[in-house]
Short mmCIF file of C-alpha atoms (C1' of nucleotides) in Angstrom, two decimals:
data_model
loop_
_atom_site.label_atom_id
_atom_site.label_comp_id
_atom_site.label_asym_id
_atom_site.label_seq_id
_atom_site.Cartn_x
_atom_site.Cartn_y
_atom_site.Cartn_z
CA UNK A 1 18.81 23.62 -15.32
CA UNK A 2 15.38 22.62 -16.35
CA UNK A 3 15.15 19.50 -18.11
CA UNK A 4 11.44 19.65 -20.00
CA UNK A 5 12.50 17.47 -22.07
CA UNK A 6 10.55 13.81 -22.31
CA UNK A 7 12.42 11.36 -21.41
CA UNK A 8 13.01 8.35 -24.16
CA UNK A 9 10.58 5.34 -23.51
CA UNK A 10 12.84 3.34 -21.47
CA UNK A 11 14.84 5.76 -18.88
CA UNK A 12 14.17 5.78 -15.28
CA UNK A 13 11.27 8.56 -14.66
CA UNK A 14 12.23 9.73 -11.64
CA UNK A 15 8.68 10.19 -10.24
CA UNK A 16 7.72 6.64 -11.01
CA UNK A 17 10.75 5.96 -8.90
CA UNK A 18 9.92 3.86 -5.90
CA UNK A 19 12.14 5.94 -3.52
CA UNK A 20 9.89 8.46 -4.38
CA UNK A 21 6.59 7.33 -3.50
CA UNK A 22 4.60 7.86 -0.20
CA UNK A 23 3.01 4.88 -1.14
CA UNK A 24 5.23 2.39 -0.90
CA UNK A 25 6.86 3.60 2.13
CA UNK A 26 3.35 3.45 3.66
CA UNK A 27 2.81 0.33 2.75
CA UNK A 28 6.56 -0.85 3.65
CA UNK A 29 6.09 0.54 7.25
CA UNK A 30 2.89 -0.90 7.53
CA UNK A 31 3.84 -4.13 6.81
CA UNK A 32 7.25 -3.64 9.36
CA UNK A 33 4.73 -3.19 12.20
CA UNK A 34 2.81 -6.01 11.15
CA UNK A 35 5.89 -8.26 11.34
CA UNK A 36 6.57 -5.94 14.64
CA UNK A 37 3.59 -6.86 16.57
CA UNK A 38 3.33 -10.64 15.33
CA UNK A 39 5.50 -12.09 18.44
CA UNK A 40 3.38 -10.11 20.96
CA UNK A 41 -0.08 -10.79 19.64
CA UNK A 42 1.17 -14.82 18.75
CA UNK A 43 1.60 -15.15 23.08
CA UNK A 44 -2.62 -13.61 23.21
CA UNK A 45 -3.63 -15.43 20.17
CA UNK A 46 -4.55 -13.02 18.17
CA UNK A 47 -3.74 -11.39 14.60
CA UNK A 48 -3.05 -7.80 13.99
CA UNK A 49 -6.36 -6.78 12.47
CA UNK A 50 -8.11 -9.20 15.58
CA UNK A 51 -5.74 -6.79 18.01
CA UNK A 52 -7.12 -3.49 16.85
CA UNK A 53 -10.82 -5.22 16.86
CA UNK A 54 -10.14 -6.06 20.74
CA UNK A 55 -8.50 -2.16 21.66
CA UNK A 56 -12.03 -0.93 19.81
CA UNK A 57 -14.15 -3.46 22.31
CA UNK A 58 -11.51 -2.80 25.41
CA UNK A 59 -13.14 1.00 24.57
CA UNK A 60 -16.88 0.16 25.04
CA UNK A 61 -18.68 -2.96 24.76
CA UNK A 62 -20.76 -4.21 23.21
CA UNK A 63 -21.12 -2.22 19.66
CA UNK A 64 -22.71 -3.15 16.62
CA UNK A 65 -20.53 -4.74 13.95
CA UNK A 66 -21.70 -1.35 11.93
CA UNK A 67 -20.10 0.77 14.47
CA UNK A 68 -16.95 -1.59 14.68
CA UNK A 69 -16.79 -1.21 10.69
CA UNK A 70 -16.95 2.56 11.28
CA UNK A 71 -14.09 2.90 14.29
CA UNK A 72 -11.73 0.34 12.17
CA UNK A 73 -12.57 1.89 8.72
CA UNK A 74 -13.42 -1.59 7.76
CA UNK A 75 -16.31 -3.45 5.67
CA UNK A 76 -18.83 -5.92 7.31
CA UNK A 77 -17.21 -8.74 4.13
CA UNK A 78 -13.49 -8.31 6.43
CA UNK A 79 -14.99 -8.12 10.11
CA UNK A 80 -17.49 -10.16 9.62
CA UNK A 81 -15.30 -13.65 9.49
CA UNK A 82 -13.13 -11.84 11.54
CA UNK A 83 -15.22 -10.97 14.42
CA UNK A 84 -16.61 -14.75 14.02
CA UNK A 85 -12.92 -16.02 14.41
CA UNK A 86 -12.68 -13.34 17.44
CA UNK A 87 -15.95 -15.77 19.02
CA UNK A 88 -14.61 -19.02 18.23
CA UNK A 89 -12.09 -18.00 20.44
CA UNK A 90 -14.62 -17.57 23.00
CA UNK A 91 -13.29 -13.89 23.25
CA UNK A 92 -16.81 -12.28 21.74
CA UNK A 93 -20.22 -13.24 21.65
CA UNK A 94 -22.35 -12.09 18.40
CA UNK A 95 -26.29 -11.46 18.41
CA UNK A 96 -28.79 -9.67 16.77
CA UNK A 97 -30.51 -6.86 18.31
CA UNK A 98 -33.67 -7.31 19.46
CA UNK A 99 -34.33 -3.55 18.95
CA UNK A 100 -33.69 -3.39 15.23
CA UNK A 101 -33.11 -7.15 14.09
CA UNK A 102 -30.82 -6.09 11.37
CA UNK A 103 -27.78 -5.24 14.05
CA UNK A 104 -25.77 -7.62 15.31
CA UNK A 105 -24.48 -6.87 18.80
CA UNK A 106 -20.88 -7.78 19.76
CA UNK A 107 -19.87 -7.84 23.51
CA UNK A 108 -16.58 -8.89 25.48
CA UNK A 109 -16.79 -12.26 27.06
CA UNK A 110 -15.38 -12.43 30.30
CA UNK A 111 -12.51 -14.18 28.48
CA UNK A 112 -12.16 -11.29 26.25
CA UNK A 113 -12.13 -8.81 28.99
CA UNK A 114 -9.78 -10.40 31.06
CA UNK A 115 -7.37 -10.47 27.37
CA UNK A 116 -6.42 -7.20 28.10
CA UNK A 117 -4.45 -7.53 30.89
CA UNK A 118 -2.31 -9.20 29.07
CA UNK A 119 -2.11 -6.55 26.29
CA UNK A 120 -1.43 -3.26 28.62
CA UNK A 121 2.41 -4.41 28.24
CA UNK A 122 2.07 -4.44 23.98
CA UNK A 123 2.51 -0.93 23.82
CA UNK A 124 5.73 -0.54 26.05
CA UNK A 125 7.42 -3.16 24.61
CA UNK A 126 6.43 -1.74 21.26
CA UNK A 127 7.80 2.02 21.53
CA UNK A 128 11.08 0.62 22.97
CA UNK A 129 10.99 -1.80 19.64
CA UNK A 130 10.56 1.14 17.55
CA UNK A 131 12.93 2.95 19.10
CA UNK A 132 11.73 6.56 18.48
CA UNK A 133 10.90 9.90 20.44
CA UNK A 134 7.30 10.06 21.87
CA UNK A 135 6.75 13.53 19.94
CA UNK A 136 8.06 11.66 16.92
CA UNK A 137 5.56 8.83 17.05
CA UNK A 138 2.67 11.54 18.36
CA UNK A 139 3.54 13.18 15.41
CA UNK A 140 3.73 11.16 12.71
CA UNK A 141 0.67 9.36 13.67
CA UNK A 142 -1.47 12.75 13.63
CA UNK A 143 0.00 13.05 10.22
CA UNK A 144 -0.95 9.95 8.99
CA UNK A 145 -4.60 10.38 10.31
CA UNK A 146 -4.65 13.43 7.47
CA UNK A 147 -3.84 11.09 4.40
CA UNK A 148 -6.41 10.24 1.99
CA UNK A 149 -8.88 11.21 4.53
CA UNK B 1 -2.83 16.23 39.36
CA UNK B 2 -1.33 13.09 38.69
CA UNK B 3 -3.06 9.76 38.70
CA UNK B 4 -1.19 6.81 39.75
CA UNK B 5 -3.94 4.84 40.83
CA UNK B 6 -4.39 1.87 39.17
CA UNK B 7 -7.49 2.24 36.90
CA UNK B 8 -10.37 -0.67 37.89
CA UNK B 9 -9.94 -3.49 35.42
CA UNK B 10 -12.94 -2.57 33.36
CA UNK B 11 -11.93 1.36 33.00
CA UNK B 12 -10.85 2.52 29.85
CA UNK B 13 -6.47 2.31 29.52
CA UNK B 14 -5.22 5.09 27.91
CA UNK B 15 -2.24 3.26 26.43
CA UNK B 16 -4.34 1.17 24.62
CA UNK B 17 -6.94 3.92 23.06
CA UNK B 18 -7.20 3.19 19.49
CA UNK B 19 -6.97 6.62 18.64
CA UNK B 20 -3.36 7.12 20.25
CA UNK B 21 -1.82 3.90 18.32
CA UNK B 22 0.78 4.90 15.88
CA UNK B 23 0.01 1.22 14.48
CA UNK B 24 -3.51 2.06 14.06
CA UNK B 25 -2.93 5.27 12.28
CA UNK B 26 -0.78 3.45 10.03
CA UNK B 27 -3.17 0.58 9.03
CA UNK B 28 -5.75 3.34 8.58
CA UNK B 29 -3.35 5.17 5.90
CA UNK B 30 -1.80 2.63 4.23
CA UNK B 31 -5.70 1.05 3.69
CA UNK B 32 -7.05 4.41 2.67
CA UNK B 33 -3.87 4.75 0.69
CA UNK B 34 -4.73 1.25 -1.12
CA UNK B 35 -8.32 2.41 -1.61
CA UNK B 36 -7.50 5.54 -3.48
CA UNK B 37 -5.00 3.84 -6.26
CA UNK B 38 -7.71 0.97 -7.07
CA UNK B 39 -9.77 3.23 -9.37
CA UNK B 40 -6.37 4.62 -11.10
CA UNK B 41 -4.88 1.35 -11.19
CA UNK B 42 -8.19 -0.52 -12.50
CA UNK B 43 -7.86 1.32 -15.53
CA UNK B 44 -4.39 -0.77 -15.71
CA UNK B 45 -5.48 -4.05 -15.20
CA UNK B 46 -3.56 -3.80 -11.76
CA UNK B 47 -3.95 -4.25 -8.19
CA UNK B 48 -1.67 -1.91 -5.80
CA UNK B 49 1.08 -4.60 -5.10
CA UNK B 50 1.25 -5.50 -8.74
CA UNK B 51 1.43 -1.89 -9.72
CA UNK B 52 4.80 -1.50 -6.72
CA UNK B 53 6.44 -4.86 -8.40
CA UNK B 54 5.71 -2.46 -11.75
CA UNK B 55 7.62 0.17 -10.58
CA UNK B 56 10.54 -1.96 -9.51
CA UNK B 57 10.67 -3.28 -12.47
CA UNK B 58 10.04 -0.22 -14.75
CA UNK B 59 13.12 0.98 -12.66
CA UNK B 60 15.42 -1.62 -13.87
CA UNK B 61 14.22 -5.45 -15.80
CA UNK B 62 15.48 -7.80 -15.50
CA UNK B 63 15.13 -8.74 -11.76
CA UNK B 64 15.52 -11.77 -10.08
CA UNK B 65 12.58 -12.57 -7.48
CA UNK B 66 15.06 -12.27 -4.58
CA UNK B 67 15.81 -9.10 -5.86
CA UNK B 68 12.25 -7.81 -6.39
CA UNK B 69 11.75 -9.20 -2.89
CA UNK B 70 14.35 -7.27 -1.29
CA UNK B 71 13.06 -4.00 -3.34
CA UNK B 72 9.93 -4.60 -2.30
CA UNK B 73 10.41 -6.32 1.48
CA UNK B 74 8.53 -9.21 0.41
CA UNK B 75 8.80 -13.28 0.80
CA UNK B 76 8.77 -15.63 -2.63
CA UNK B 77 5.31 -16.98 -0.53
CA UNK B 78 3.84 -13.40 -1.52
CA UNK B 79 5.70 -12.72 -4.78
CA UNK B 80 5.61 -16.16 -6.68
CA UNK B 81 2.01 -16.16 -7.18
CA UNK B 82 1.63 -12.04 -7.64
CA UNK B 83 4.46 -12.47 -10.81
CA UNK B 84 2.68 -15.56 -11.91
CA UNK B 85 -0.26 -13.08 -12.40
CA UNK B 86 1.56 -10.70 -14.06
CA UNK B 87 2.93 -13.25 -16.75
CA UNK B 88 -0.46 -14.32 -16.95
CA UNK B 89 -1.26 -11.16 -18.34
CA UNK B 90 1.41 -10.62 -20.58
CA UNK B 91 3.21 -8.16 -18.72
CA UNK B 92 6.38 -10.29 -17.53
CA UNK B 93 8.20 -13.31 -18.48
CA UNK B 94 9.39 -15.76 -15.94
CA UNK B 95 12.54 -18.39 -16.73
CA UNK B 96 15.06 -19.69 -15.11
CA UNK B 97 18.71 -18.61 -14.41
CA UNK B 98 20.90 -20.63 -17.03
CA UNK B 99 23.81 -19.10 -14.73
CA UNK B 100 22.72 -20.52 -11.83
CA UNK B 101 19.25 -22.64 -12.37
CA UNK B 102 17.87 -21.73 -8.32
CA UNK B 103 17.21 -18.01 -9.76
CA UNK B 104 14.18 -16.97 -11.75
CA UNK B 105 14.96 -13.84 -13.83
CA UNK B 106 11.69 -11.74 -13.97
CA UNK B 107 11.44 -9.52 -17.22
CA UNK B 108 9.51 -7.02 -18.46
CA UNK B 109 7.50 -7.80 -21.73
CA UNK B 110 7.26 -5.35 -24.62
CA UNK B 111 3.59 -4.83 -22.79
CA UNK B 112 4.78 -4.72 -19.70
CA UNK B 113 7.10 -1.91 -20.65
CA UNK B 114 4.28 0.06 -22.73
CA UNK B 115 2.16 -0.16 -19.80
CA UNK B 116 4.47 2.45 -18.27
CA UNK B 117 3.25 5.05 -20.71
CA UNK B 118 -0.07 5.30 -18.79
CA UNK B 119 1.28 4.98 -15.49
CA UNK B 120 3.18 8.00 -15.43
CA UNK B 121 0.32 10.55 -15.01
CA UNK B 122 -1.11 8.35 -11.56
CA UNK B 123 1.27 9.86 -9.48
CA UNK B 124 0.25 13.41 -10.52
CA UNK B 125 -3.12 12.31 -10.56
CA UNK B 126 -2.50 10.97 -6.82
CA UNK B 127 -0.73 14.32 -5.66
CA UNK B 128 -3.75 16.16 -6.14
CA UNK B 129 -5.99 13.71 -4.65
CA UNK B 130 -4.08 13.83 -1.70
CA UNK B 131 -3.88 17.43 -1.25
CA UNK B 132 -1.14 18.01 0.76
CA UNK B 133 2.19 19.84 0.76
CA UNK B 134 5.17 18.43 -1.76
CA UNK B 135 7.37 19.00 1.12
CA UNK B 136 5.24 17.27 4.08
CA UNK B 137 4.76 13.98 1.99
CA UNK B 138 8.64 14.05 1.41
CA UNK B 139 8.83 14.20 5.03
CA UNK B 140 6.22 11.97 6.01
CA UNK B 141 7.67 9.34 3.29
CA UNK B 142 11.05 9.75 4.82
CA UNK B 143 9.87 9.34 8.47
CA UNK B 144 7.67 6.15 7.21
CA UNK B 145 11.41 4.61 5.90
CA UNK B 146 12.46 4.69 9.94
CA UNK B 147 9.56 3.10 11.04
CA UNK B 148 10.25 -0.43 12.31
CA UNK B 149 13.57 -0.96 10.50
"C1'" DA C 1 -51.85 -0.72 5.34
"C1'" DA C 2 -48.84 -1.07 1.34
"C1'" DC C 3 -44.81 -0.99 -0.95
"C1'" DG C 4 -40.62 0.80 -2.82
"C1'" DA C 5 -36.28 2.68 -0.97
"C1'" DT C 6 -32.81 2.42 2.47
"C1'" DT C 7 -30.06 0.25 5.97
"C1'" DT C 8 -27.44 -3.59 7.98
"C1'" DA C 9 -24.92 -7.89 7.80
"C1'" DA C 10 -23.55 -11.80 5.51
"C1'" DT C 11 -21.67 -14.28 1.47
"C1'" DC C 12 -18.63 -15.01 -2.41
"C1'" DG C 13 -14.59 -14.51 -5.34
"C1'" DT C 14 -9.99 -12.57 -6.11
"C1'" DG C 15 -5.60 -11.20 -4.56
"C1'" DT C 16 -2.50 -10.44 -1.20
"C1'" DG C 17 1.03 -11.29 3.21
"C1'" DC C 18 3.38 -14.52 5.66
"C1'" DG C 19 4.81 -18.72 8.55
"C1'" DA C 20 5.98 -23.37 7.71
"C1'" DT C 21 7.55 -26.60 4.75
"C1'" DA C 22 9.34 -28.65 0.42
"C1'" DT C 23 12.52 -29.06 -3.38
"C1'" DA C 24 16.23 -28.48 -6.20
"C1'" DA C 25 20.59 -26.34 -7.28
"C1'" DA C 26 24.92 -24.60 -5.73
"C1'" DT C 27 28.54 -24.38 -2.34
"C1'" DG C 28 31.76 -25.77 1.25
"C1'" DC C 29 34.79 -28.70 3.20
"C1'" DA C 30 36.73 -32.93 5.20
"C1'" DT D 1 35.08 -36.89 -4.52
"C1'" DG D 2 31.23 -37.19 -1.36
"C1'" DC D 3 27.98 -35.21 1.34
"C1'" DA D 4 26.14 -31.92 4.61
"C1'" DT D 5 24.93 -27.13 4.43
"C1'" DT D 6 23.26 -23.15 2.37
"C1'" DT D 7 20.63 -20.61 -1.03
"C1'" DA D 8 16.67 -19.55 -4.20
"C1'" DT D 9 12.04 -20.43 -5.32
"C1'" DA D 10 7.78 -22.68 -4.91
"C1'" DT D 11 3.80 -24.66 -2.34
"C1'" DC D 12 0.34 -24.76 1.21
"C1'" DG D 13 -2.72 -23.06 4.74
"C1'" DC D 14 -4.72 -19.26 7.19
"C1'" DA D 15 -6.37 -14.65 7.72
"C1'" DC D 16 -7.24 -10.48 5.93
"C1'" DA D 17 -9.28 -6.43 2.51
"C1'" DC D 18 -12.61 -5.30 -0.54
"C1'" DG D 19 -15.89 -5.09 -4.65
"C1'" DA D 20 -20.17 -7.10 -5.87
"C1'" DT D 21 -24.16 -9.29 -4.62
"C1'" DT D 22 -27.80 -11.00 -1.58
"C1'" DA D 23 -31.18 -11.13 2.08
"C1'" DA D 24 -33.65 -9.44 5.73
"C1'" DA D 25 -35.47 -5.68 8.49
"C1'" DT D 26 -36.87 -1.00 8.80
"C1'" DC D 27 -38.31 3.46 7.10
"C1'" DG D 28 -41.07 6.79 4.41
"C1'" DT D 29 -44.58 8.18 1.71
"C1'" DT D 30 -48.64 7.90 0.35
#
DNA sequence: AACGATTTAATCGTGTGCGATATAAATGCA
DNA sequence: TGCATTTATATCGCACACGATTAAATCGTT
């Protein structure tokens, strides 16, 4: 029954396997709903990461890019050239607080309020694309909020 | 009880709260997930997709790259330059299919095979960092495999 | 007030992901 | 056979992620 034995240098180890690892089928799924959400976010012009920037603004706006960094789990060296792609496209405005000069502010734009009328649909057309009960997804996505946190 | 209303355009939409986005719970994990390998796999000489095309290939060498791309759910655009890397460092060998000269067959170098010796205590190593139940990440991992497929 | 420590963004370099396109080899079929 | 089609990689451009570093503003302590 048990096997303790090592294995010789060049078998399979089955918990190297790839089938095996939560890893990979985190970063497989999270690459699917990448590819998902490209269509949708192509018609609004923006990426996936520049999608979940917006839903944090759509929340309250303006915030700091420090707060933004904190709600997206993301560095000021990724939202940085994001956020400045995010005002290029007229959708944000950036500026420094005059409060404490080492902020910088970023607020909606009319433009970029106005965006997310177009998004409401997104996550409709999404759960039908996914194709899987709402206590499923509710789930699964509390779950995923506990790893590596 | 129920509220039908349509909110006012600048009201908070609960469909699009960041916090009840499957997608965004997934992004968070799969980031966080990438973030707690690096140190483990630094002490490889391998970033986290390098370390996945490892596994494939520790699994079974050699692979063609439309192989390791349908292992790994990845385009020749991502995987050309990532193997390139890897034979840069010793670890692979790239040449051509004499069967059939559109193929590349991907192998594993002596090195690249030794390397396996010291990657088979990171999943152990990433268990316990995770801290949660054997059977729960089984069951998360299998749910992530439905996701968007 | 002075000045070192801390905080906040920005910058830079490396390595992905992926759409679009290119290229060459193999295949199909009239 | 000849040639269009298909298949297998590679190339290119753009946009992340993130570690490391930098620069500027603020804070704390004396």
């Amino acid at each position: 029954m048990s096997q303790k034995k090592s294995a010789p240098s060049d078998a399979p180890i089955e918990v190297l396997r790839l089938d095996n690892q939560l890893c990979f089928a985190l970063y497989g799924a999270a690459n699917r709903m990448t590819r998902l959400y490209r269509p949708m976010l192509d018609a609004l012009g923006l990426t996936y990461p520049q999608y979940l920037a917006m839903l944090v603004l759509w929340e309250a706006s303006p915030r700091t890019v420090g707060a933004l960094g904190d709600a997206l789990d993301l560095d000021s060296s990724t939202l940085t050239p994001l956020l400045k792609r995010l005002e290029a496209g007229g959708l944000v405005e950036r500026a420094r607080d005059p409060e404490d000069e080492r902020r910088v502010i970023v607020a909606l734009t009319d433009k970029g309020r106005a965006l997310r009328d177009q998004a409401v649909s997104i996550p409709e057309k999404l759960f039908c694309a996914l194709d899987m009960p709402l206590e499923t997804m509710g789930a699964l996505r509390d779950q995923l909020k506990t790893v590596a946190k």
